[in-house]
Amino acid sequence: MSFVNPFFLFFLPLAAIPVIIHLFGRRRFQTVEFSSIRFLKQLENDVIRRLKLRQIILLILRTLLVLSIILAFARPYRTNFAGDFTIRRGTIVYLILDCSVSMGKAVEGQNLLEIAQNSLQTAFSEIEFPVTVHLIDATEPKVIRDVGFVKNSAHLKRAIDGLSIKPLAAKLDVALQTVMENMEKYPEASVAVWIASDFQKSSWQTSVPTINPLQPFREKLGARFLLLPVNREGYNIGISRIEIPDQIVEAGKSATIRPVLTNWTPGSVESPVSLFIEGERVGQSVVSVPRRGSADISFEWTSQSAGYLSGFAETPDDDLPLDNRRYFVMNVPDSIRILIIGQNLSDARYFIKALEAKNGSRFDIQFTTESQLPAENLRKYDALLFGDVDRIPETFRENIGNFLDSGGGLIVFPGEHCQPENFNRTWSEPFDLPKWRDTRKSSGDSYLKLGSLKSGHPVFRDLWQKKERLENSPRFFVVPGFLTDENQTILAGFDDGTPFLIETIGGTGLILTFATAPNPNWTDFQLTGLFPTLVRRAALYAAGKNGQRTSYFCGDTVRFEFAGTQNVTNLVVATPTGKEIHPRRDKGSGFSFSDCATAGIYRVASGNRRVFSFAANIPESECIGEFFDEGDFREIGDFLPSRIAVYEAEQGNESLPMNLNREYTILLLVIAIIIAALETYIGRINRVNISEETNP
């Protein structure tokens, strides 16, 4: 227990005043003529005991009233936080400094990192040198910079001044874990851990969200902590991410790009946002972002060329300029590599004609039979189309699974040579396709037509109007009945409600299953203009998942590979700063690149030919304006009672204790009022009784 105004405690002896008054004011009995009966009644023991008891109660209440008033003026409070953070000679000091993106927020001409550095320098006056110092940048939490045996504050100042803002996220929990592991080298040493940060919530628990980062320190009684929060209110509208929704991307066709803006400010803001692609502004709009919330804006854009096209979305500068621009790369394929697998080449003729139709993207088509499939290198293809295939060698199923895991797409058509049992054994069980339950057959005027479909799905988006679909639907005479579950999505159905097209997600790729086959005995679907359109769209959609990943965070290791059909030699990665670096060669046809130190577009070239591009951005977590408040710091203090001091870094290079106490002034005032009311009531009863006794 501590006091805000301890001076008033000198008035505590005044609590003896009621006792003194009681002793001096004890009732003096006068000689009064009484009759013998009245005199005997006055001396009854129960009356005397009752009067004495009331007088004792009044004495206690008056004493407590005086104590309550004095303590209320002294303002007592309770805290679990250490009162000071003085570092004794010989202590091992760990300085954890947050150099993440959010620490770049400007406040009155200084960013938060500079304020933190100045506050730490002020706090160095509390160190009794010499001490041993280890420095940790929270954006590189596993790296300890050994400052060594420090004899003065100037040495420490040079060490922390060498740190600067990085386009990375802070990981305070990992830094504390590093401290804990390093402390094992000094089991008997006195340890102090100082943390200067804006204490963004996303930086406190990054590895195991359910475990408090301070948990390991409960048993280390010699470890004490100083927290220096430096967060400030500021104006910041950032772009937290860019969403590119599922869509079919082709040259000459419209594509959607959706930037998401985040607002840190306490009020709603209308912010302009611009979209640039290949250096050209292609869109601009104004979006209203709610208080401490987010909002998105959609841009429609049409590419006139194929390849890896780069761009960025941008908002005007504010207090944190590092999150005002976010980069992206879209792969507009020049050609789609597709492998068709069937019983024989004649069975694949409808598929080949549909994909060869001159309309938009070009398809590089190869054909093989199911018996020759194991000889194929699936990494050469973007999508696989199976027609009338119900058997695949078990040894090759793992290859197909790996193809799906890498983002490849499958299109599966049953056929007249397929048996439901074999089909389910080959497709449903290992790849989670819908189960072929039965087959519906009809003839003459009895047939099925297309029914409902998901018009917003990329395969059907803007394909036709509802009326046209009903009037011009193909006829289906033989229909496999597929049984779906929660792992599959029905994209289109027949008019009786049974599925026509089903999507299954496999790994990072997908599988599209058609409940029909281009067979004259089954349907006239292949004879309509709808067939080539749907087959092409299905192939484009399935292959679109197989593009190499193009979005990374700064600090990530980028991995990319090129199929055997792509002739790449002497690869060079051009960074946003213009520096050229050779990527590292991995096993097979893969490469890796670990120098994403700057946000921007990285271009991979083979000779003078660009073969790949990717974007590196600041972590999304750094764009979210959620920080520790007083309640969070109280929770930390309760976790390690009396071992943590929290000092808020102020402008002017000062550090002041945060008001994180539980004060009892109001409680004491309430108690004083209750005691006063009780004293008044009991005193009044006592005076009435005495009056009755003395005035018979």
PDB file of N, CA and C in Angstrom, residues 115-189:
ATOM      1  N   ILE A 115      11.896   8.894 -30.050  1.00  0.00           N
ATOM      2  CA  ILE A 115      11.420   9.181 -28.696  1.00  0.00           C
ATOM      3  C   ILE A 115      11.849   8.077 -27.742  1.00  0.00           C
ATOM      4  N   ALA A 116      11.742   6.829 -28.189  1.00  0.00           N
ATOM      5  CA  ALA A 116      12.161   5.704 -27.350  1.00  0.00           C
ATOM      6  C   ALA A 116      13.655   5.768 -27.055  1.00  0.00           C
ATOM      7  N   GLN A 117      14.468   6.095 -28.054  1.00  0.00           N
ATOM      8  CA  GLN A 117      15.907   6.182 -27.846  1.00  0.00           C
ATOM      9  C   GLN A 117      16.250   7.289 -26.859  1.00  0.00           C
ATOM     10  N   ASN A 118      15.586   8.443 -26.981  1.00  0.00           N
ATOM     11  CA  ASN A 118      15.839   9.545 -26.052  1.00  0.00           C
ATOM     12  C   ASN A 118      15.402   9.193 -24.637  1.00  0.00           C
ATOM     13  N   SER A 119      14.276   8.503 -24.510  1.00  0.00           N
ATOM     14  CA  SER A 119      13.787   8.118 -23.184  1.00  0.00           C
ATOM     15  C   SER A 119      14.719   7.102 -22.538  1.00  0.00           C
ATOM     16  N   LEU A 120      15.238   6.184 -23.329  1.00  0.00           N
ATOM     17  CA  LEU A 120      16.201   5.224 -22.789  1.00  0.00           C
ATOM     18  C   LEU A 120      17.456   5.936 -22.310  1.00  0.00           C
ATOM     19  N   GLN A 121      17.912   6.917 -23.067  1.00  0.00           N
ATOM     20  CA  GLN A 121      19.107   7.656 -22.652  1.00  0.00           C
ATOM     21  C   GLN A 121      18.878   8.377 -21.330  1.00  0.00           C
ATOM     22  N   THR A 122      17.657   8.898 -21.153  1.00  0.00           N
ATOM     23  CA  THR A 122      17.332   9.521 -19.863  1.00  0.00           C
ATOM     24  C   THR A 122      17.322   8.479 -18.746  1.00  0.00           C
ATOM     25  N   ALA A 123      16.783   7.313 -19.057  1.00  0.00           N
ATOM     26  CA  ALA A 123      16.704   6.256 -18.048  1.00  0.00           C
ATOM     27  C   ALA A 123      18.067   5.694 -17.689  1.00  0.00           C
ATOM     28  N   PHE A 124      19.073   5.918 -18.537  1.00  0.00           N
ATOM     29  CA  PHE A 124      20.419   5.412 -18.235  1.00  0.00           C
ATOM     30  C   PHE A 124      20.977   6.034 -16.955  1.00  0.00           C
ATOM     31  N   SER A 125      20.417   7.161 -16.533  1.00  0.00           N
ATOM     32  CA  SER A 125      20.883   7.790 -15.298  1.00  0.00           C
ATOM     33  C   SER A 125      20.577   6.938 -14.072  1.00  0.00           C
ATOM     34  N   GLU A 126      19.674   5.977 -14.227  1.00  0.00           N
ATOM     35  CA  GLU A 126      19.324   5.090 -13.123  1.00  0.00           C
ATOM     36  C   GLU A 126      20.246   3.867 -13.053  1.00  0.00           C
ATOM     37  N   ILE A 127      21.248   3.811 -13.900  1.00  0.00           N
ATOM     38  CA  ILE A 127      22.163   2.669 -13.923  1.00  0.00           C
ATOM     39  C   ILE A 127      23.434   3.020 -13.163  1.00  0.00           C
ATOM     40  N   GLU A 128      23.786   2.160 -12.247  1.00  0.00           N
ATOM     41  CA  GLU A 128      25.058   2.304 -11.538  1.00  0.00           C
ATOM     42  C   GLU A 128      26.116   1.507 -12.302  1.00  0.00           C
ATOM     43  N   PHE A 129      26.843   2.194 -13.157  1.00  0.00           N
ATOM     44  CA  PHE A 129      27.845   1.520 -13.986  1.00  0.00           C
ATOM     45  C   PHE A 129      29.011   1.022 -13.125  1.00  0.00           C
ATOM     46  N   PRO A 130      29.721  -0.033 -13.601  1.00  0.00           N
ATOM     47  CA  PRO A 130      29.576  -0.734 -14.876  1.00  0.00           C
ATOM     48  C   PRO A 130      28.551  -1.850 -14.812  1.00  0.00           C
ATOM     49  N   VAL A 131      27.964  -2.153 -15.996  1.00  0.00           N
ATOM     50  CA  VAL A 131      27.023  -3.260 -16.148  1.00  0.00           C
ATOM     51  C   VAL A 131      27.328  -3.959 -17.473  1.00  0.00           C
ATOM     52  N   THR A 132      26.806  -5.179 -17.597  1.00  0.00           N
ATOM     53  CA  THR A 132      26.922  -5.921 -18.867  1.00  0.00           C
ATOM     54  C   THR A 132      25.625  -5.755 -19.638  1.00  0.00           C
ATOM     55  N   VAL A 133      25.714  -5.361 -20.906  1.00  0.00           N
ATOM     56  CA  VAL A 133      24.527  -5.016 -21.698  1.00  0.00           C
ATOM     57  C   VAL A 133      24.444  -5.894 -22.938  1.00  0.00           C
ATOM     58  N   HIS A 134      23.235  -6.419 -23.184  1.00  0.00           N
ATOM     59  CA  HIS A 134      22.916  -7.122 -24.419  1.00  0.00           C
ATOM     60  C   HIS A 134      21.764  -6.371 -25.090  1.00  0.00           C
ATOM     61  N   LEU A 135      21.888  -6.117 -26.390  1.00  0.00           N
ATOM     62  CA  LEU A 135      20.889  -5.343 -27.138  1.00  0.00           C
ATOM     63  C   LEU A 135      20.175  -6.259 -28.128  1.00  0.00           C
ATOM     64  N   ILE A 136      18.834  -6.162 -28.151  1.00  0.00           N
ATOM     65  CA  ILE A 136      18.021  -6.969 -29.069  1.00  0.00           C
ATOM     66  C   ILE A 136      17.087  -6.050 -29.842  1.00  0.00           C
ATOM     67  N   ASP A 137      17.161  -6.110 -31.170  1.00  0.00           N
ATOM     68  CA  ASP A 137      16.196  -5.436 -32.037  1.00  0.00           C
ATOM     69  C   ASP A 137      14.987  -6.367 -32.165  1.00  0.00           C
ATOM     70  N   ALA A 138      13.799  -5.914 -31.756  1.00  0.00           N
ATOM     71  CA  ALA A 138      12.619  -6.782 -31.725  1.00  0.00           C
ATOM     72  C   ALA A 138      12.191  -7.248 -33.107  1.00  0.00           C
ATOM     73  N   THR A 139      12.684  -6.613 -34.175  1.00  0.00           N
ATOM     74  CA  THR A 139      12.381  -7.107 -35.524  1.00  0.00           C
ATOM     75  C   THR A 139      13.313  -8.243 -35.924  1.00  0.00           C
ATOM     76  N   GLU A 140      14.397  -8.432 -35.199  1.00  0.00           N
ATOM     77  CA  GLU A 140      15.308  -9.565 -35.366  1.00  0.00           C
ATOM     78  C   GLU A 140      15.459 -10.224 -33.997  1.00  0.00           C
ATOM     79  N   PRO A 141      14.381 -10.816 -33.483  1.00  0.00           N
ATOM     80  CA  PRO A 141      14.298 -11.173 -32.058  1.00  0.00           C
ATOM     81  C   PRO A 141      15.233 -12.280 -31.605  1.00  0.00           C
ATOM     82  N   LYS A 142      15.807 -13.028 -32.521  1.00  0.00           N
ATOM     83  CA  LYS A 142      16.696 -14.117 -32.128  1.00  0.00           C
ATOM     84  C   LYS A 142      18.169 -13.729 -32.173  1.00  0.00           C
ATOM     85  N   VAL A 143      18.429 -12.468 -32.492  1.00  0.00           N
ATOM     86  CA  VAL A 143      19.811 -11.993 -32.603  1.00  0.00           C
ATOM     87  C   VAL A 143      20.129 -11.103 -31.406  1.00  0.00           C
ATOM     88  N   ILE A 144      21.159 -11.472 -30.637  1.00  0.00           N
ATOM     89  CA  ILE A 144      21.607 -10.681 -29.496  1.00  0.00           C
ATOM     90  C   ILE A 144      22.876  -9.941 -29.884  1.00  0.00           C
ATOM     91  N   ARG A 145      22.838  -8.615 -29.773  1.00  0.00           N
ATOM     92  CA  ARG A 145      24.027  -7.815 -30.014  1.00  0.00           C
ATOM     93  C   ARG A 145      24.724  -7.594 -28.669  1.00  0.00           C
ATOM     94  N   ASP A 146      25.893  -8.129 -28.532  1.00  0.00           N
ATOM     95  CA  ASP A 146      26.628  -8.053 -27.266  1.00  0.00           C
ATOM     96  C   ASP A 146      27.349  -6.706 -27.184  1.00  0.00           C
ATOM     97  N   VAL A 147      26.762  -5.778 -26.420  1.00  0.00           N
ATOM     98  CA  VAL A 147      27.391  -4.462 -26.243  1.00  0.00           C
ATOM     99  C   VAL A 147      28.606  -4.578 -25.348  1.00  0.00           C
ATOM    100  N   GLY A 148      28.579  -5.540 -24.427  1.00  0.00           N
ATOM    101  CA  GLY A 148      29.737  -5.803 -23.585  1.00  0.00           C
ATOM    102  C   GLY A 148      29.663  -5.145 -22.227  1.00  0.00           C
ATOM    103  N   PHE A 149      30.822  -4.995 -21.617  1.00  0.00           N
ATOM    104  CA  PHE A 149      30.948  -4.411 -20.272  1.00  0.00           C
ATOM    105  C   PHE A 149      30.946  -2.894 -20.422  1.00  0.00           C
ATOM    106  N   VAL A 150      29.855  -2.263 -20.011  1.00  0.00           N
ATOM    107  CA  VAL A 150      29.641  -0.835 -20.263  1.00  0.00           C
ATOM    108  C   VAL A 150      29.947  -0.045 -18.995  1.00  0.00           C
ATOM    109  N   LYS A 151      30.786   0.983 -19.159  1.00  0.00           N
ATOM    110  CA  LYS A 151      31.207   1.787 -18.012  1.00  0.00           C
ATOM    111  C   LYS A 151      30.520   3.138 -17.925  1.00  0.00           C
ATOM    112  N   ASN A 152      29.841   3.573 -18.994  1.00  0.00           N
ATOM    113  CA  ASN A 152      29.169   4.869 -18.950  1.00  0.00           C
ATOM    114  C   ASN A 152      28.011   4.879 -19.940  1.00  0.00           C
ATOM    115  N   SER A 153      27.147   5.900 -19.817  1.00  0.00           N
ATOM    116  CA  SER A 153      25.952   5.981 -20.656  1.00  0.00           C
ATOM    117  C   SER A 153      26.271   6.340 -22.098  1.00  0.00           C
ATOM    118  N   ALA A 154      27.414   7.009 -22.342  1.00  0.00           N
ATOM    119  CA  ALA A 154      27.767   7.369 -23.714  1.00  0.00           C
ATOM    120  C   ALA A 154      27.956   6.127 -24.573  1.00  0.00           C
ATOM    121  N   HIS A 155      28.530   5.084 -23.991  1.00  0.00           N
ATOM    122  CA  HIS A 155      28.713   3.825 -24.709  1.00  0.00           C
ATOM    123  C   HIS A 155      27.360   3.228 -25.092  1.00  0.00           C
ATOM    124  N   LEU A 156      26.407   3.251 -24.166  1.00  0.00           N
ATOM    125  CA  LEU A 156      25.072   2.726 -24.451  1.00  0.00           C
ATOM    126  C   LEU A 156      24.359   3.561 -25.507  1.00  0.00           C
ATOM    127  N   LYS A 157      24.530   4.874 -25.440  1.00  0.00           N
ATOM    128  CA  LYS A 157      23.886   5.758 -26.417  1.00  0.00           C
ATOM    129  C   LYS A 157      24.330   5.432 -27.828  1.00  0.00           C
ATOM    130  N   ARG A 158      25.613   5.198 -28.014  1.00  0.00           N
ATOM    131  CA  ARG A 158      26.107   4.859 -29.350  1.00  0.00           C
ATOM    132  C   ARG A 158      25.499   3.549 -29.843  1.00  0.00           C
ATOM    133  N   ALA A 159      25.282   2.610 -28.935  1.00  0.00           N
ATOM    134  CA  ALA A 159      24.737   1.302 -29.328  1.00  0.00           C
ATOM    135  C   ALA A 159      23.294   1.418 -29.816  1.00  0.00           C
ATOM    136  N   ILE A 160      22.444   2.148 -29.082  1.00  0.00           N
ATOM    137  CA  ILE A 160      21.041   2.229 -29.485  1.00  0.00           C
ATOM    138  C   ILE A 160      20.842   3.202 -30.636  1.00  0.00           C
ATOM    139  N   ASP A 161      21.717   4.195 -30.786  1.00  0.00           N
ATOM    140  CA  ASP A 161      21.591   5.118 -31.911  1.00  0.00           C
ATOM    141  C   ASP A 161      21.896   4.439 -33.238  1.00  0.00           C
ATOM    142  N   GLY A 162      22.549   3.286 -33.194  1.00  0.00           N
ATOM    143  CA  GLY A 162      22.858   2.567 -34.426  1.00  0.00           C
ATOM    144  C   GLY A 162      21.684   1.803 -34.997  1.00  0.00           C
ATOM    145  N   LEU A 163      20.542   1.769 -34.291  1.00  0.00           N
ATOM    146  CA  LEU A 163      19.354   1.060 -34.773  1.00  0.00           C
ATOM    147  C   LEU A 163      18.424   2.018 -35.504  1.00  0.00           C
ATOM    148  N   SER A 164      17.748   1.513 -36.518  1.00  0.00           N
ATOM    149  CA  SER A 164      16.841   2.340 -37.322  1.00  0.00           C
ATOM    150  C   SER A 164      15.587   1.540 -37.667  1.00  0.00           C
ATOM    151  N   ILE A 165      14.574   2.243 -38.216  1.00  0.00           N
ATOM    152  CA  ILE A 165      13.316   1.611 -38.586  1.00  0.00           C
ATOM    153  C   ILE A 165      13.545   0.605 -39.711  1.00  0.00           C
ATOM    154  N   LYS A 166      12.896  -0.569 -39.571  1.00  0.00           N
ATOM    155  CA  LYS A 166      12.971  -1.612 -40.599  1.00  0.00           C
ATOM    156  C   LYS A 166      11.559  -1.950 -41.080  1.00  0.00           C
ATOM    157  N   PRO A 167      11.409  -2.408 -42.309  1.00  0.00           N
ATOM    158  CA  PRO A 167      10.069  -2.745 -42.840  1.00  0.00           C
ATOM    159  C   PRO A 167       9.603  -4.123 -42.351  1.00  0.00           C
ATOM    160  N   LEU A 168       9.748  -4.359 -41.062  1.00  0.00           N
ATOM    161  CA  LEU A 168       9.456  -5.668 -40.475  1.00  0.00           C
ATOM    162  C   LEU A 168       8.514  -5.509 -39.290  1.00  0.00           C
ATOM    163  N   ALA A 169       8.003  -6.615 -38.804  1.00  0.00           N
ATOM    164  CA  ALA A 169       7.150  -6.627 -37.617  1.00  0.00           C
ATOM    165  C   ALA A 169       7.977  -6.955 -36.387  1.00  0.00           C
ATOM    166  N   ALA A 170       7.602  -6.363 -35.261  1.00  0.00           N
ATOM    167  CA  ALA A 170       8.263  -6.684 -33.996  1.00  0.00           C
ATOM    168  C   ALA A 170       7.691  -7.973 -33.423  1.00  0.00           C
ATOM    169  N   LYS A 171       8.548  -8.729 -32.757  1.00  0.00           N
ATOM    170  CA  LYS A 171       8.139  -9.962 -32.085  1.00  0.00           C
ATOM    171  C   LYS A 171       8.716  -9.930 -30.675  1.00  0.00           C
ATOM    172  N   LEU A 172       8.009  -9.233 -29.792  1.00  0.00           N
ATOM    173  CA  LEU A 172       8.498  -9.063 -28.428  1.00  0.00           C
ATOM    174  C   LEU A 172       8.527 -10.384 -27.680  1.00  0.00           C
ATOM    175  N   ASP A 173       7.564 -11.262 -27.943  1.00  0.00           N
ATOM    176  CA  ASP A 173       7.551 -12.545 -27.245  1.00  0.00           C
ATOM    177  C   ASP A 173       8.756 -13.407 -27.614  1.00  0.00           C
ATOM    178  N   VAL A 174       9.149 -13.367 -28.891  1.00  0.00           N
ATOM    179  CA  VAL A 174      10.324 -14.136 -29.304  1.00  0.00           C
ATOM    180  C   VAL A 174      11.587 -13.518 -28.709  1.00  0.00           C
ATOM    181  N   ALA A 175      11.630 -12.187 -28.642  1.00  0.00           N
ATOM    182  CA  ALA A 175      12.778 -11.526 -28.021  1.00  0.00           C
ATOM    183  C   ALA A 175      12.898 -11.914 -26.551  1.00  0.00           C
ATOM    184  N   LEU A 176      11.779 -11.986 -25.836  1.00  0.00           N
ATOM    185  CA  LEU A 176      11.809 -12.400 -24.430  1.00  0.00           C
ATOM    186  C   LEU A 176      12.242 -13.857 -24.300  1.00  0.00           C
ATOM    187  N   GLN A 177      11.838 -14.675 -25.247  1.00  0.00           N
ATOM    188  CA  GLN A 177      12.290 -16.070 -25.232  1.00  0.00           C
ATOM    189  C   GLN A 177      13.800 -16.150 -25.437  1.00  0.00           C
ATOM    190  N   THR A 178      14.327 -15.299 -26.306  1.00  0.00           N
ATOM    191  CA  THR A 178      15.772 -15.238 -26.518  1.00  0.00           C
ATOM    192  C   THR A 178      16.489 -14.804 -25.239  1.00  0.00           C
ATOM    193  N   VAL A 179      15.914 -13.829 -24.546  1.00  0.00           N
ATOM    194  CA  VAL A 179      16.481 -13.379 -23.270  1.00  0.00           C
ATOM    195  C   VAL A 179      16.506 -14.534 -22.274  1.00  0.00           C
ATOM    196  N   MET A 180      15.384 -15.264 -22.210  1.00  0.00           N
ATOM    197  CA  MET A 180      15.290 -16.362 -21.257  1.00  0.00           C
ATOM    198  C   MET A 180      16.352 -17.420 -21.542  1.00  0.00           C
ATOM    199  N   GLU A 181      16.539 -17.746 -22.806  1.00  0.00           N
ATOM    200  CA  GLU A 181      17.545 -18.752 -23.163  1.00  0.00           C
ATOM    201  C   GLU A 181      18.946 -18.269 -22.832  1.00  0.00           C
ATOM    202  N   ASN A 182      19.212 -16.972 -23.036  1.00  0.00           N
ATOM    203  CA  ASN A 182      20.541 -16.442 -22.754  1.00  0.00           C
ATOM    204  C   ASN A 182      20.800 -16.342 -21.252  1.00  0.00           C
ATOM    205  N   MET A 183      19.722 -16.133 -20.474  1.00  0.00           N
ATOM    206  CA  MET A 183      19.872 -16.037 -19.022  1.00  0.00           C
ATOM    207  C   MET A 183      20.355 -17.342 -18.403  1.00  0.00           C
ATOM    208  N   GLU A 184      20.124 -18.460 -19.092  1.00  0.00           N
ATOM    209  CA  GLU A 184      20.561 -19.741 -18.554  1.00  0.00           C
ATOM    210  C   GLU A 184      22.071 -19.787 -18.376  1.00  0.00           C
ATOM    211  N   LYS A 185      22.775 -18.912 -19.091  1.00  0.00           N
ATOM    212  CA  LYS A 185      24.236 -18.864 -18.957  1.00  0.00           C
ATOM    213  C   LYS A 185      24.652 -18.192 -17.653  1.00  0.00           C
ATOM    214  N   TYR A 186      23.727 -17.414 -17.048  1.00  0.00           N
ATOM    215  CA  TYR A 186      24.058 -16.674 -15.826  1.00  0.00           C
ATOM    216  C   TYR A 186      23.001 -16.986 -14.769  1.00  0.00           C
ATOM    217  N   PRO A 187      22.958 -18.194 -14.252  1.00  0.00           N
ATOM    218  CA  PRO A 187      21.867 -18.608 -13.354  1.00  0.00           C
ATOM    219  C   PRO A 187      21.801 -17.819 -12.055  1.00  0.00           C
ATOM    220  N   GLU A 188      22.911 -17.282 -11.580  1.00  0.00           N
ATOM    221  CA  GLU A 188      22.929 -16.579 -10.295  1.00  0.00           C
ATOM    222  C   GLU A 188      22.956 -15.067 -10.449  1.00  0.00           C
ATOM    223  N   ALA A 189      22.982 -14.567 -11.671  1.00  0.00           N
ATOM    224  CA  ALA A 189      23.161 -13.141 -11.897  1.00  0.00           C
ATOM    225  C   ALA A 189      21.858 -12.375 -11.677  1.00  0.00           C
TER     226      ALA A 189
END
